[in-house]
Coordinates of C-alpha atoms and ligand atoms in Angstrom, one line a residue:
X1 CA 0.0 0.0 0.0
X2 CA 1.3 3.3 -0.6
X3 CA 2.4 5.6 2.4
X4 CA 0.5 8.4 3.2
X5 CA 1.9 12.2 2.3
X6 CA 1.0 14.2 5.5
X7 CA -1.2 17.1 4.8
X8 CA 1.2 20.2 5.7
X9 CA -0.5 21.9 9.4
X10 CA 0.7 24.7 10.9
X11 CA 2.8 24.4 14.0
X12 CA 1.6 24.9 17.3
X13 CA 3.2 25.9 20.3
X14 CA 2.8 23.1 22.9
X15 CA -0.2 22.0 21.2
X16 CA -2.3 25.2 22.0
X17 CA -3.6 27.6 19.3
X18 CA -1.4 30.2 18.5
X19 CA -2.9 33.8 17.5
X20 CA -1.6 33.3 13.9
X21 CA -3.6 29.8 14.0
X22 CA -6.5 31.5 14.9
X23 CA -6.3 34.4 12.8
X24 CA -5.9 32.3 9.6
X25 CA -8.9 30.0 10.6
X26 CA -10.8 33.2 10.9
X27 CA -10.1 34.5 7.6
X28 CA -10.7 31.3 6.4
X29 CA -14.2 31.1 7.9
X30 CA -14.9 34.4 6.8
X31 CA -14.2 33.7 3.0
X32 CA -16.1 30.2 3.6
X33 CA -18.8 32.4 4.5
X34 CA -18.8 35.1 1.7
X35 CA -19.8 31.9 -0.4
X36 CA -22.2 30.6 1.4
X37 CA -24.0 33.8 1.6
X38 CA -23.8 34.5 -2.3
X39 CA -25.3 31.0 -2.5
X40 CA -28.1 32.0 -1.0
X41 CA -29.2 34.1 -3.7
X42 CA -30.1 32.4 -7.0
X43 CA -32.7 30.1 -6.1
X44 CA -31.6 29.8 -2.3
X45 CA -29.2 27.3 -0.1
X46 CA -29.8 26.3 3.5
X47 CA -27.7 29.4 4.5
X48 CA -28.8 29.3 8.3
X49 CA -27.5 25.9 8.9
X50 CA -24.7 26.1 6.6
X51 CA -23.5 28.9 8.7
X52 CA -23.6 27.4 11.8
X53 CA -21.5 24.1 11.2
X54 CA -19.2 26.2 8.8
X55 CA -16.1 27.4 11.5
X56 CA -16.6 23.3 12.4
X57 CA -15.7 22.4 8.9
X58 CA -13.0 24.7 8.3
X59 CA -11.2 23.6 11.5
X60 CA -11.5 19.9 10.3
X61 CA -10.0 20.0 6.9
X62 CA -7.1 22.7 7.8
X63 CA -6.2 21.2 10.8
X64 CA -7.2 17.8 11.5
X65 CA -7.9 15.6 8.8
X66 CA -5.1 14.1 6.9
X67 CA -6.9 14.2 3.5
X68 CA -5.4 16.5 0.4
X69 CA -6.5 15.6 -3.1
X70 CA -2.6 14.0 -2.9
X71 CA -4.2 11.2 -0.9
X72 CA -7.9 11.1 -2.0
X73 CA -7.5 7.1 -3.4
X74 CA -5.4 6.3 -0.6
X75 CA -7.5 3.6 1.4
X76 CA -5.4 4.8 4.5
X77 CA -6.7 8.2 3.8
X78 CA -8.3 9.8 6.5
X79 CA -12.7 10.1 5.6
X80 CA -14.7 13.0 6.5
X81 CA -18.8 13.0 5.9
X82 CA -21.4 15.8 5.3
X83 CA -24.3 13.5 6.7
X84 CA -26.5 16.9 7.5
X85 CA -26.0 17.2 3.3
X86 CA -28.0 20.3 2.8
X87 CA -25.4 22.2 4.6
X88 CA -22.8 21.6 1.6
X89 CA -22.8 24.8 0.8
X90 CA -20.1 24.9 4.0
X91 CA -18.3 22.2 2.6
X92 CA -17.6 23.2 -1.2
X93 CA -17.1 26.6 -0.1
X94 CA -14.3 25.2 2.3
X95 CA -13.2 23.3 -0.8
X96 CA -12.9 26.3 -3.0
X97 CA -10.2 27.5 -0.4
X98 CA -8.4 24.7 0.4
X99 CA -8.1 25.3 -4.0
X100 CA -9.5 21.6 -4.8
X101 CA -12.8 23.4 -6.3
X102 CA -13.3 25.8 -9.2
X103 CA -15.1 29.1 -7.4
X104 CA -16.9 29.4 -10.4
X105 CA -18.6 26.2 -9.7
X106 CA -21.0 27.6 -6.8
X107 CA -22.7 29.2 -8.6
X108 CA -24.2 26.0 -10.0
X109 CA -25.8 25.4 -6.7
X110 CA -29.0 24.3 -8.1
X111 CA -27.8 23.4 -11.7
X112 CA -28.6 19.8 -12.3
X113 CA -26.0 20.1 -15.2
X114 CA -23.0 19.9 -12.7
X115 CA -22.9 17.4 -10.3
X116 CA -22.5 20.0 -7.2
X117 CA -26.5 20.8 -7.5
X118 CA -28.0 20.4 -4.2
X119 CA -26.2 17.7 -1.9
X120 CA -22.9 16.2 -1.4
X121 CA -22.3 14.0 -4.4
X122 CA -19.2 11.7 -5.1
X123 CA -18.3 12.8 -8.7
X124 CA -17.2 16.0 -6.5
X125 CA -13.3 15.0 -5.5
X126 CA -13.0 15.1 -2.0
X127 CA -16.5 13.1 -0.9
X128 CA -16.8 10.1 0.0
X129 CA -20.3 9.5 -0.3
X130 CA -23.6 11.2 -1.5
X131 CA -26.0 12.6 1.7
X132 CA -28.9 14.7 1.4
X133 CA -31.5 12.1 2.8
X134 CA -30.5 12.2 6.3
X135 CA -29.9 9.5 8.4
X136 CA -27.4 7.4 6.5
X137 CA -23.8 8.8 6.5
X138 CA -23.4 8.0 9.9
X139 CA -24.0 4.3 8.8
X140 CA -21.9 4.5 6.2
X141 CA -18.9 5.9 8.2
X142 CA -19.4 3.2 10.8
X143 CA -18.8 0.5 8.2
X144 CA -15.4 2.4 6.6
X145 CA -14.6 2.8 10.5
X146 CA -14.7 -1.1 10.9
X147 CA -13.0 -1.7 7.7
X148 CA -10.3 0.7 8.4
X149 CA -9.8 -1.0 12.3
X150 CA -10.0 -4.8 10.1
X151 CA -7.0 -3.4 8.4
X152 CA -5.2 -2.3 11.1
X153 CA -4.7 1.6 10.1
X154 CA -4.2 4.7 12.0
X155 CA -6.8 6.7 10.0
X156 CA -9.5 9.2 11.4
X157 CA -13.3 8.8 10.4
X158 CA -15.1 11.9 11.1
X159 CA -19.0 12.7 10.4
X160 CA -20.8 15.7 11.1
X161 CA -24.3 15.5 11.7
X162 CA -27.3 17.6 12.8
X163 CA -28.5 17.5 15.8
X164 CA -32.2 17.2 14.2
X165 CA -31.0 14.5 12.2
X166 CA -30.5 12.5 15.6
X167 CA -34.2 11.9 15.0
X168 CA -33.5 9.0 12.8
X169 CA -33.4 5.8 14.2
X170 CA -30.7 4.6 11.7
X171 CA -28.1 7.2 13.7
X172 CA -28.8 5.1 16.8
X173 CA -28.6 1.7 15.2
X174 CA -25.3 2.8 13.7
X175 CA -24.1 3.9 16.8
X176 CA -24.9 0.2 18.3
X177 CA -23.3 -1.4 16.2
X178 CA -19.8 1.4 16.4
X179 CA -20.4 0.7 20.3
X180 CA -20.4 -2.8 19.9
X181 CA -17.5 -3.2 17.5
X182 CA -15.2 -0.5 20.0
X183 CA -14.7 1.8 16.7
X184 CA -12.1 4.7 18.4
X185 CA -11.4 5.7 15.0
X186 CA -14.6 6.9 14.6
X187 CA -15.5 10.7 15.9
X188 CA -19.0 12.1 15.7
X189 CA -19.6 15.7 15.3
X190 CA -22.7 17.2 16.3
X191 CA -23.6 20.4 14.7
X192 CA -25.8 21.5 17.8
X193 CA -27.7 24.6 16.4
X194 CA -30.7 23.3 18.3
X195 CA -33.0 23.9 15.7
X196 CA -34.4 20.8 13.1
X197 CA -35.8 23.1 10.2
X198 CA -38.1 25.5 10.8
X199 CA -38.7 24.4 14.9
X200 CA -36.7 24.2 17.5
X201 CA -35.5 20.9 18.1
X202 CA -36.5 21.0 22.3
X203 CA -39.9 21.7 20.9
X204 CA -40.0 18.8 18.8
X205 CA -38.7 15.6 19.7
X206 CA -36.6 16.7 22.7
X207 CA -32.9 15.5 22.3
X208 CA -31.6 16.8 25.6
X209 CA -29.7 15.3 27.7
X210 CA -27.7 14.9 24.6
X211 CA -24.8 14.1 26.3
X212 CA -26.0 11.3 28.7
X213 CA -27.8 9.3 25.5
X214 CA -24.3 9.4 23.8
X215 CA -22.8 7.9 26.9
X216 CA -25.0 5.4 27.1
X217 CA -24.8 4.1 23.8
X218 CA -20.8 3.5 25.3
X219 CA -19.7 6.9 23.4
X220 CA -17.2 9.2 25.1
X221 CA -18.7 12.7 24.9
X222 CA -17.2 16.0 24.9
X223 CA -19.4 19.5 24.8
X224 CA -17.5 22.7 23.2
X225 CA -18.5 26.2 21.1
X226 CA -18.8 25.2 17.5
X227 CA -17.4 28.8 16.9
X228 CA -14.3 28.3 18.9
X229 CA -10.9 27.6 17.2
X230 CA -9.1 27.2 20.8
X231 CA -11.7 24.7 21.9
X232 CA -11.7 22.8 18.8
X233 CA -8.1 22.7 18.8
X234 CA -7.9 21.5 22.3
X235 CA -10.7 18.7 22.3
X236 CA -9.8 17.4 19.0
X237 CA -6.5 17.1 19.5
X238 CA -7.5 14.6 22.1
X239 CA -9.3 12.3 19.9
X240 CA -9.8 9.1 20.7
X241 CA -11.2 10.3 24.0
X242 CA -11.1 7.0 25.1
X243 CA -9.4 4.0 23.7
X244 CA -12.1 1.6 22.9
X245 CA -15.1 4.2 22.5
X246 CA -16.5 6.2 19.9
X247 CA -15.7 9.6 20.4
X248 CA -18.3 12.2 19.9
X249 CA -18.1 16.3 20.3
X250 CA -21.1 18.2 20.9
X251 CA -20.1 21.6 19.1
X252 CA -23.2 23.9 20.4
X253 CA -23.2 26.3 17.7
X254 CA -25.4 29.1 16.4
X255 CA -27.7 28.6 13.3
X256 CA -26.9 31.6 10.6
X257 CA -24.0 32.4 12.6
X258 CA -22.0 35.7 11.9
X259 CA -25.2 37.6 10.3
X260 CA -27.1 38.6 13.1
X261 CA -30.1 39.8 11.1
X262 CA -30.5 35.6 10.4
X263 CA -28.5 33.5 13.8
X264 CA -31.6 31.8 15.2
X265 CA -34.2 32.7 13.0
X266 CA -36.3 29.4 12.4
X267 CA -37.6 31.4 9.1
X268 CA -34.5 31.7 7.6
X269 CA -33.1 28.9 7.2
X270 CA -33.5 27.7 3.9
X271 CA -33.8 31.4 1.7
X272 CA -33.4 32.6 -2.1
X273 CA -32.3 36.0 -1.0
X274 CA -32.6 38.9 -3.9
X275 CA -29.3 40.8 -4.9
X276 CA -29.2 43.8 -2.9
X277 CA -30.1 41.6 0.4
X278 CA -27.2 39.9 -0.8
X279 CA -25.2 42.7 -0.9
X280 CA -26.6 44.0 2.5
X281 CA -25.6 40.7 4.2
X282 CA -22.4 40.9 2.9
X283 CA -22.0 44.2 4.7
X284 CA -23.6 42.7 7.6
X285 CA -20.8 39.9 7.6
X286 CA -17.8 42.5 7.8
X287 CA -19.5 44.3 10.8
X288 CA -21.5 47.2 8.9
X289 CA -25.2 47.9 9.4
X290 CA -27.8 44.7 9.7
X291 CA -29.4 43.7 6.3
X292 CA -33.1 44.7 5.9
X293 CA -34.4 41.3 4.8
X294 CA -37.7 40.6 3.3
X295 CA -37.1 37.4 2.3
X296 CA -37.7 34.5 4.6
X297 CA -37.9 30.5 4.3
X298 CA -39.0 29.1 1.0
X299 CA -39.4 25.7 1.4
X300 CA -38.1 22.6 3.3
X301 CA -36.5 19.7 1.4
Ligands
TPP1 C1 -34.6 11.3 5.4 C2 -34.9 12.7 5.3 N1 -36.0 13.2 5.9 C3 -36.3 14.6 5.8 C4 -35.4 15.4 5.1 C5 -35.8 16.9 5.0 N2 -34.9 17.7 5.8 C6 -33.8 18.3 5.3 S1 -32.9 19.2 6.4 C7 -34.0 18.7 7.6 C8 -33.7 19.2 9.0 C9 -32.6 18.5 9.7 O1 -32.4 19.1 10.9 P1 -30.9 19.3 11.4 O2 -30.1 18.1 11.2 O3 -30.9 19.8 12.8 O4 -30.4 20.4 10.4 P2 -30.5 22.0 10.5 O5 -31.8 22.3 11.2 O6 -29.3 22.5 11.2 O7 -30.6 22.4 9.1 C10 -35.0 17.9 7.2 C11 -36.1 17.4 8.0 C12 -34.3 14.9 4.5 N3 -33.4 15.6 3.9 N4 -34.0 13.5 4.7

């Protein structure tokens, strides 16, 4: 088998972020952002909950994962997963400044004539599998995870998945199974924006006490802010949490983070914004006046 190139990380001191770290995360998550908000016009993205899980998804693929498009055929790769797919908007953005996507290529959000419309999809480089109907990434990560622990490799398997998705009973069977099968190499994010949709998850099928159900499915559970670059950097770091155990973080993050005129508004989380709201949220993103929306929550797919 061929050895795996390292993705090149920037050095930390003793392990702890250093400003510069955190300073190029930010900027980072700032330009991730920028995209995501001019995908929102268009026809629309899920811009709310592709806001909140996007620091998450920066900090994974610039510091964590050891995938590159050097390694993306190399079975000891390490496998991240979308499984909350309608939040892609994130992930190719994050793509387009790691320099593995074509900018250009957003704006074909909803264009069935390139495979990036709508969901994660494979012909994309960089995913591993398609998501978009939830409640099956986390399945398909737990079977990679056992493959990857058959073979005897070092890799990480990471998912990220909503926290309204949990309402699926397929997340919990997977989980069983991980559990059962002592999968360390397996870390589940949970992109904790407590909202499912257009409701808040605690007025829906109430998920709390998150943390406790985890553990007593045999996870070991660690709680942080999704926003957080310090925190990230110290938990993850850290993964496995415990040998034996599937590792989970509960990243309690903000939906539509960074645009106040949107974080925590259950009507806007899937929007086709107009250009000049576009332009006003843009203005809105670098600290200038709040956008003067009209627009609100078009539909839920
Ligand atoms: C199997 C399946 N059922 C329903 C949907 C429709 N749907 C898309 S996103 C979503 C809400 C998911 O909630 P959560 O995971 O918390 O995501 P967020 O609210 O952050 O967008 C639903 C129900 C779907 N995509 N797949």
């Amino acid at each position: 088998m061929k050895k795996l190139k390292p993705v090149k990380k920037p050095k930390s001191k003793k392990g702890k972020d250093t400003f510069r770290q955190n300073n190029e995360l930010k900027k980072m998550a700032l330009r991730v952002r920028e995209h995501i908000i001019r995908m929102s016009g268009n026809g629309g993205c899920f811009i709310g909950a592709s806001l909140s899980c996007a620091d998450l998804i920066v900090y994974l693929y610039k510091e964590f994962l050891n995938v590159s498009p050097d390694n993306f055929k190399d079975p000891a790769r390490d496998y991240f997963f979308l499984s909350k797919g309608h939040d892609v908007p994130a992930l190719y953005s994050t793509y387009v400044e790691l320099g593995w996507l074509d900018e250009a290529r957003l704006k074909n959000h909803l264009k069935t004539n390139d495979f990036i419309y709508w969901h994660p999809n494979r012909n994309i480089p960089g995913i591993e599998f398609h998501s978009g109907s939830l409640g099956h990434n986390l399945s398909v990560a737990m079977g990679v995870a056992l493959d990857c622990k058959f073979r005897k490799q070092k890799n990480k398997i990471v998912v990220v998945v909503g926290d309204g998705e949990l309402n699926e009973g397929s997340m919990w069977e997977a989980l069983l199974v991980a559990s059962a099968k002592k999968l360390d190499n397996l870390l589940i994010v949970v992109d904790r924006n407590q909202f499912q949709a257009n409701l808040p998850t605690e007025d829906l099928i109430p998920l709390e006490p998150l943390d406790k159900k985890f553990e007593a499915f045999g996870c070991k559970v660690k709680t942080i802010n999704g926003h957080k670059f310090s925190q990230m950097n110290n938990t993850f770091k850290k993964f496995p949490f415990e040998k034996r155990k599937v590792s989970v973080v509960i990243a309690e993050t903000v939906r539509g983070k960074g645009l106040p005129s949107i974080e925590k508004r259950a009507d806007r989380w899937f929007v086709n914004f107009k250009e000049e709201e576009i332009e006003q949220l843009l203005n809105e993103l670098h600290g200038n006046k709040k956008a003067k929306l009209t627009s609100e929550t078009i539909v839920a797919r």
